[in-house]
Every structure is written in C-alpha cells, then in structure tokens.
C-alpha cells in the first residue's frame, strides 16, 4: 500500500486504461476530481500523452498542458514508472510554471530580507529605557540580526535542496541555463549572509 501523504507533488496511480486508482493530496489541490487521468489532459496534449503512456517505459518525460482547478491550464512535465506485473502506472506531474515561480519568489524574499538587514530597517525598536544603554542595544540588535541571517541561510539551503530535486527535470526540459543562474544567485546570497555575520 502506497503512503501518498509523503508525496509532496501531484502523483497518480492509474491502471492500463488510465483510470485513477489513487492520487496524492497535492494532486487533489492542483486538479479537479476525475475518474480517468486523460480527463485532466488538455485536448491539444491528449494524443501526445496517450502515445507517451503506450510506450510503457517511462524512461523520459514530456511537457503537456493539464487542466488545473478551477478551470485553468498549466504546463506540466509528466513522467511515470510502469509496473508490468500489475499493469499499473505511477505518474508524477511537475508543474513547470510553479517550479520557476516558487524558486524566483523565494529568491526575491531572501534578497528583500538582506536589503532590510543592511539598511537596519527590520530590527525591532527597543523601549526608551533600553536605548540609554547603547552596548545592550547593540547586543540585542546583533542577536536579532543573527537570527534573521540564520533564517535567510536556512531558506537558501531549502531552495538549493529543491533545485537539487528538480534539476534533472529542468535540464531535460532544456532550461539548464536558468538552473545555473539560480545557483549563482543563491550562493551569492549565502556569501553576503556569511560576510554580514562576520561583522556582528
């Protein structure tokens, strides 16, 4: 029995006629309910998807338009494993739009946090009695800043891990140059964080 709760992306278990036997929670959020997997494929990508599934190899992936909930369309990279003994497909759907959007959003958030820290705008204002003691205030500010820098570094590491998982799909989709740019941005952010921590 598959534990679908541990699968963070849209996943489907379908039979040889493409009827859905099980699906992950992420697929329930992304797609409307459907009895057959092909109901979720846009008509322009339908023939391409059927041909792909008929290969029963699953060694590669293809880009298809899929119907998202409610009444939307998005480009997905689909790949699968075929279990010949049980005649079952295990299909993973990676939303290409969301991969780049989410990573880009994370990068912008990290960059904004760094700018706030450098300008001193994001440090909590202390009470008037504490402002008299400049050394104590500096220590408190440094603690707050260190916490924020540590949070930025953790977030950066999370994005790098996410890129590590999605990089084969990004490269296979011919977007390798974006991957290199994202890694460069992330490592630059981590370098800035390390430099700022040394000054505290």
mmCIF file of C-alpha atoms in Angstrom:
data_model
loop_
_atom_site.group_PDB
_atom_site.id
_atom_site.type_symbol
_atom_site.label_atom_id
_atom_site.label_comp_id
_atom_site.label_asym_id
_atom_site.label_seq_id
_atom_site.Cartn_x
_atom_site.Cartn_y
_atom_site.Cartn_z
ATOM 1 C CA UNK A 1 0.000 0.000 0.000
ATOM 2 C CA UNK A 2 1.438 3.355 -1.043
ATOM 3 C CA UNK A 3 1.726 6.125 1.557
ATOM 4 C CA UNK A 4 0.562 9.071 -0.530
ATOM 5 C CA UNK A 5 0.983 11.533 2.339
ATOM 6 C CA UNK A 6 4.766 11.582 1.819
ATOM 7 C CA UNK A 7 4.499 12.617 -1.837
ATOM 8 C CA UNK A 8 4.602 16.455 -1.952
ATOM 9 C CA UNK A 9 3.774 16.777 -5.666
ATOM 10 C CA UNK A 10 0.842 15.633 -7.814
ATOM 11 C CA UNK A 11 1.007 11.845 -8.112
ATOM 12 C CA UNK A 12 -1.393 9.340 -9.675
ATOM 13 C CA UNK A 13 -1.656 5.579 -9.640
ATOM 14 C CA UNK A 14 -3.568 4.574 -12.764
ATOM 15 C CA UNK A 15 -4.466 1.284 -14.432
ATOM 16 C CA UNK A 16 -3.812 0.182 -18.015
ATOM 17 C CA UNK A 17 -6.980 2.002 -19.165
ATOM 18 C CA UNK A 18 -5.721 5.155 -17.394
ATOM 19 C CA UNK A 19 -8.397 5.077 -14.683
ATOM 20 C CA UNK A 20 -7.251 6.712 -11.444
ATOM 21 C CA UNK A 21 -6.888 4.232 -8.575
ATOM 22 C CA UNK A 22 -5.130 6.576 -6.126
ATOM 23 C CA UNK A 23 -3.792 10.112 -6.039
ATOM 24 C CA UNK A 24 -1.743 12.304 -3.691
ATOM 25 C CA UNK A 25 -3.149 15.176 -1.647
ATOM 26 C CA UNK A 26 -1.143 17.594 -3.792
ATOM 27 C CA UNK A 27 -2.994 16.354 -6.879
ATOM 28 C CA UNK A 28 -6.335 16.959 -5.154
ATOM 29 C CA UNK A 29 -5.344 20.586 -4.566
ATOM 30 C CA UNK A 30 -3.991 21.091 -8.081
ATOM 31 C CA UNK A 31 -6.589 19.249 -10.172
ATOM 32 C CA UNK A 32 -10.335 18.712 -10.134
ATOM 33 C CA UNK A 33 -11.737 15.262 -9.388
ATOM 34 C CA UNK A 34 -11.651 12.875 -12.353
ATOM 35 C CA UNK A 35 -12.184 9.165 -12.899
ATOM 36 C CA UNK A 36 -9.684 8.882 -15.733
ATOM 37 C CA UNK A 37 -6.242 10.511 -15.881
ATOM 38 C CA UNK A 38 -6.822 11.583 -19.504
ATOM 39 C CA UNK A 39 -9.705 13.820 -18.356
ATOM 40 C CA UNK A 40 -7.058 16.063 -16.790
ATOM 41 C CA UNK A 41 -5.106 16.458 -20.044
ATOM 42 C CA UNK A 42 -5.900 19.360 -22.356
ATOM 43 C CA UNK A 43 -7.203 18.232 -25.761
ATOM 44 C CA UNK A 44 -4.138 19.645 -27.554
ATOM 45 C CA UNK A 45 -1.861 17.380 -25.490
ATOM 46 C CA UNK A 46 -4.113 14.314 -25.448
ATOM 47 C CA UNK A 47 -2.643 12.370 -28.399
ATOM 48 C CA UNK A 48 0.892 13.130 -27.237
ATOM 49 C CA UNK A 49 0.090 11.836 -23.729
ATOM 50 C CA UNK A 50 -1.584 8.630 -24.973
ATOM 51 C CA UNK A 51 1.406 7.874 -27.219
ATOM 52 C CA UNK A 52 3.757 8.508 -24.302
ATOM 53 C CA UNK A 53 1.860 6.181 -21.956
ATOM 54 C CA UNK A 54 1.574 3.445 -24.582
ATOM 55 C CA UNK A 55 5.373 3.190 -24.644
ATOM 56 C CA UNK A 56 5.137 1.736 -21.116
ATOM 57 C CA UNK A 57 8.763 2.640 -20.462
ATOM 58 C CA UNK A 58 8.638 5.875 -18.514
ATOM 59 C CA UNK A 59 12.357 6.482 -19.008
ATOM 60 C CA UNK A 60 11.791 10.038 -20.175
ATOM 61 C CA UNK A 61 9.328 12.839 -19.527
ATOM 62 C CA UNK A 62 7.168 15.070 -21.710
ATOM 63 C CA UNK A 63 5.618 18.513 -21.381
ATOM 64 C CA UNK A 64 1.828 18.613 -21.604
ATOM 65 C CA UNK A 65 -0.943 21.091 -20.903
ATOM 66 C CA UNK A 66 -3.089 19.947 -17.998
ATOM 67 C CA UNK A 67 -6.387 21.242 -16.664
ATOM 68 C CA UNK A 68 -5.937 22.754 -13.216
ATOM 69 C CA UNK A 69 -8.605 23.568 -10.687
ATOM 70 C CA UNK A 70 -10.644 25.690 -11.071
ATOM 71 C CA UNK A 71 -10.885 25.754 -14.882
ATOM 72 C CA UNK A 72 -7.266 26.677 -15.556
ATOM 73 C CA UNK A 73 -4.418 25.365 -17.691
ATOM 74 C CA UNK A 74 -0.744 24.911 -16.838
ATOM 75 C CA UNK A 75 2.296 23.265 -18.391
ATOM 76 C CA UNK A 76 3.356 20.087 -16.609
ATOM 77 C CA UNK A 77 6.301 17.783 -17.018
ATOM 78 C CA UNK A 78 4.937 14.247 -16.595
ATOM 79 C CA UNK A 79 6.948 11.093 -16.067
ATOM 80 C CA UNK A 80 5.987 7.647 -14.887
ATOM 81 C CA UNK A 81 7.060 4.194 -13.847
ATOM 82 C CA UNK A 82 5.187 1.252 -15.317
ATOM 83 C CA UNK A 83 4.613 -1.838 -13.156
ATOM 84 C CA UNK A 84 4.202 -4.579 -15.768
ATOM 85 C CA UNK A 85 3.363 -7.305 -13.237
ATOM 86 C CA UNK A 86 0.292 -5.385 -12.005
ATOM 87 C CA UNK A 87 -0.255 -3.350 -15.194
ATOM 88 C CA UNK A 88 -0.149 -0.081 -13.258
ATOM 89 C CA UNK A 89 1.300 3.339 -13.981
ATOM 90 C CA UNK A 90 2.790 5.545 -11.253
ATOM 91 C CA UNK A 91 2.641 9.069 -12.686
ATOM 92 C CA UNK A 92 4.378 12.197 -11.314
ATOM 93 C CA UNK A 93 3.337 15.649 -12.532
ATOM 94 C CA UNK A 94 5.751 18.562 -12.073
ATOM 95 C CA UNK A 95 4.249 21.974 -12.736
ATOM 96 C CA UNK A 96 6.930 23.780 -14.701
ATOM 97 C CA UNK A 97 5.362 27.214 -14.158
ATOM 98 C CA UNK A 98 5.263 26.679 -10.383
ATOM 99 C CA UNK A 99 8.841 25.402 -10.148
ATOM 100 C CA UNK A 100 10.282 28.616 -11.572
ATOM 101 C CA UNK A 101 7.716 30.882 -9.894
ATOM 102 C CA UNK A 102 8.278 29.398 -6.422
ATOM 103 C CA UNK A 103 12.070 29.494 -6.673
ATOM 104 C CA UNK A 104 12.014 33.031 -8.048
ATOM 105 C CA UNK A 105 9.676 34.126 -5.235
ATOM 106 C CA UNK A 106 11.992 32.608 -2.606
ATOM 107 C CA UNK A 107 14.985 34.402 -4.115
ATOM 108 C CA UNK A 108 13.192 37.749 -4.101
ATOM 109 C CA UNK A 109 12.133 37.238 -0.474
ATOM 110 C CA UNK A 110 15.717 36.465 0.525
ATOM 111 C CA UNK A 111 17.043 39.494 -1.356
ATOM 112 C CA UNK A 112 14.464 41.783 0.299
ATOM 113 C CA UNK A 113 15.353 40.436 3.741
ATOM 114 C CA UNK A 114 19.025 41.134 3.139
ATOM 115 C CA UNK A 115 18.319 44.690 1.982
ATOM 116 C CA UNK A 116 16.257 45.348 5.125
ATOM 117 C CA UNK A 117 19.025 43.992 7.319
ATOM 118 C CA UNK A 118 21.705 46.063 5.600
ATOM 119 C CA UNK A 119 19.690 49.255 5.975
ATOM 120 C CA UNK A 120 18.728 48.424 9.581
ATOM 121 C CA UNK A 121 15.011 48.781 8.802
ATOM 122 C CA UNK A 122 13.992 45.347 10.018
ATOM 123 C CA UNK A 123 15.386 45.459 13.540
ATOM 124 C CA UNK A 124 12.839 45.853 16.352
ATOM 125 C CA UNK A 125 12.791 49.193 18.139
ATOM 126 C CA UNK A 126 13.658 48.837 21.807
ATOM 127 C CA UNK A 127 11.962 50.649 24.674
ATOM 128 C CA UNK A 128 13.203 54.140 25.617
ATOM 129 C CA UNK A 129 14.777 52.898 28.826
ATOM 130 C CA UNK A 130 16.907 50.412 26.951
ATOM 131 C CA UNK A 131 18.054 52.910 24.335
ATOM 132 C CA UNK A 132 20.083 54.639 27.048
ATOM 133 C CA UNK A 133 22.387 51.669 27.213
ATOM 134 C CA UNK A 134 23.955 51.613 23.730
ATOM 135 C CA UNK A 135 26.010 48.472 24.384
ATOM 136 C CA UNK A 136 22.954 46.489 25.440
ATOM 137 C CA UNK A 137 21.024 47.773 22.444
ATOM 138 C CA UNK A 138 23.844 46.768 20.088
ATOM 139 C CA UNK A 139 23.899 43.283 21.590
ATOM 140 C CA UNK A 140 20.152 42.885 21.204
ATOM 141 C CA UNK A 141 20.248 44.180 17.641
ATOM 142 C CA UNK A 142 23.074 41.788 16.828
ATOM 143 C CA UNK A 143 21.095 38.849 18.251
ATOM 144 C CA UNK A 144 18.033 39.820 16.190
ATOM 145 C CA UNK A 145 20.155 40.272 13.090
ATOM 146 C CA UNK A 146 21.914 36.936 13.595
ATOM 147 C CA UNK A 147 18.549 35.190 13.929
ATOM 148 C CA UNK A 148 17.340 36.746 10.702
ATOM 149 C CA UNK A 149 20.562 35.902 8.894
ATOM 150 C CA UNK A 150 20.320 32.304 10.088
ATOM 151 C CA UNK A 151 16.735 32.156 8.822
ATOM 152 C CA UNK A 152 17.812 33.505 5.425
ATOM 153 C CA UNK A 153 20.607 30.931 5.247
ATOM 154 C CA UNK A 154 18.185 28.097 6.111
ATOM 155 C CA UNK A 155 15.741 29.304 3.453
ATOM 156 C CA UNK A 156 18.546 29.484 0.899
ATOM 157 C CA UNK A 157 19.591 25.917 1.732
ATOM 158 C CA UNK A 158 15.971 24.785 1.328
ATOM 159 C CA UNK A 159 15.799 26.352 -2.144
ATOM 160 C CA UNK A 160 19.126 24.708 -3.080
ATOM 161 C CA UNK A 161 17.712 21.335 -1.942
ATOM 162 C CA UNK A 162 14.577 21.966 -4.007
ATOM 163 C CA UNK A 163 16.720 22.756 -7.036
ATOM 164 C CA UNK A 164 18.645 19.537 -6.478
ATOM 165 C CA UNK A 165 15.400 17.561 -6.695
ATOM 166 C CA UNK A 166 14.035 19.400 -9.730
ATOM 167 C CA UNK A 167 17.303 19.939 -11.641
ATOM 168 C CA UNK A 168 17.053 16.738 -13.766
ATOM 169 C CA UNK A 169 13.639 17.878 -14.993
ATOM 170 C CA UNK A 170 14.838 21.435 -15.607
ATOM 171 C CA UNK A 171 17.867 20.222 -17.583
ATOM 172 C CA UNK A 172 15.769 17.691 -19.502
ATOM 173 C CA UNK A 173 13.341 20.472 -20.363
ATOM 174 C CA UNK A 174 16.196 22.444 -21.939
ATOM 175 C CA UNK A 175 16.242 25.104 -19.202
ATOM 176 C CA UNK A 176 19.716 24.347 -17.817
ATOM 177 C CA UNK A 177 20.843 27.961 -18.182
ATOM 178 C CA UNK A 178 18.141 29.049 -15.689
ATOM 179 C CA UNK A 179 19.374 26.449 -13.229
ATOM 180 C CA UNK A 180 22.919 27.826 -13.363
ATOM 181 C CA UNK A 181 21.641 31.385 -12.857
ATOM 182 C CA UNK A 182 19.573 30.332 -9.837
ATOM 183 C CA UNK A 183 22.515 28.523 -8.227
ATOM 184 C CA UNK A 184 24.729 31.602 -8.771
ATOM 185 C CA UNK A 185 22.112 33.856 -7.114
ATOM 186 C CA UNK A 186 21.698 31.505 -4.150
ATOM 187 C CA UNK A 187 25.411 31.154 -3.497
ATOM 188 C CA UNK A 188 25.824 34.929 -3.751
ATOM 189 C CA UNK A 189 23.103 35.377 -1.107
ATOM 190 C CA UNK A 190 24.810 32.829 1.174
ATOM 191 C CA UNK A 191 28.143 34.640 0.727
ATOM 192 C CA UNK A 192 26.563 38.002 1.663
ATOM 193 C CA UNK A 193 24.965 36.410 4.759
ATOM 194 C CA UNK A 194 28.307 34.942 5.869
ATOM 195 C CA UNK A 195 30.061 38.310 5.363
ATOM 196 C CA UNK A 196 27.385 40.134 7.365
ATOM 197 C CA UNK A 197 27.587 37.609 10.227
ATOM 198 C CA UNK A 198 31.349 38.158 10.464
ATOM 199 C CA UNK A 199 30.830 41.883 11.047
ATOM 200 C CA UNK A 200 28.484 41.275 14.033
#
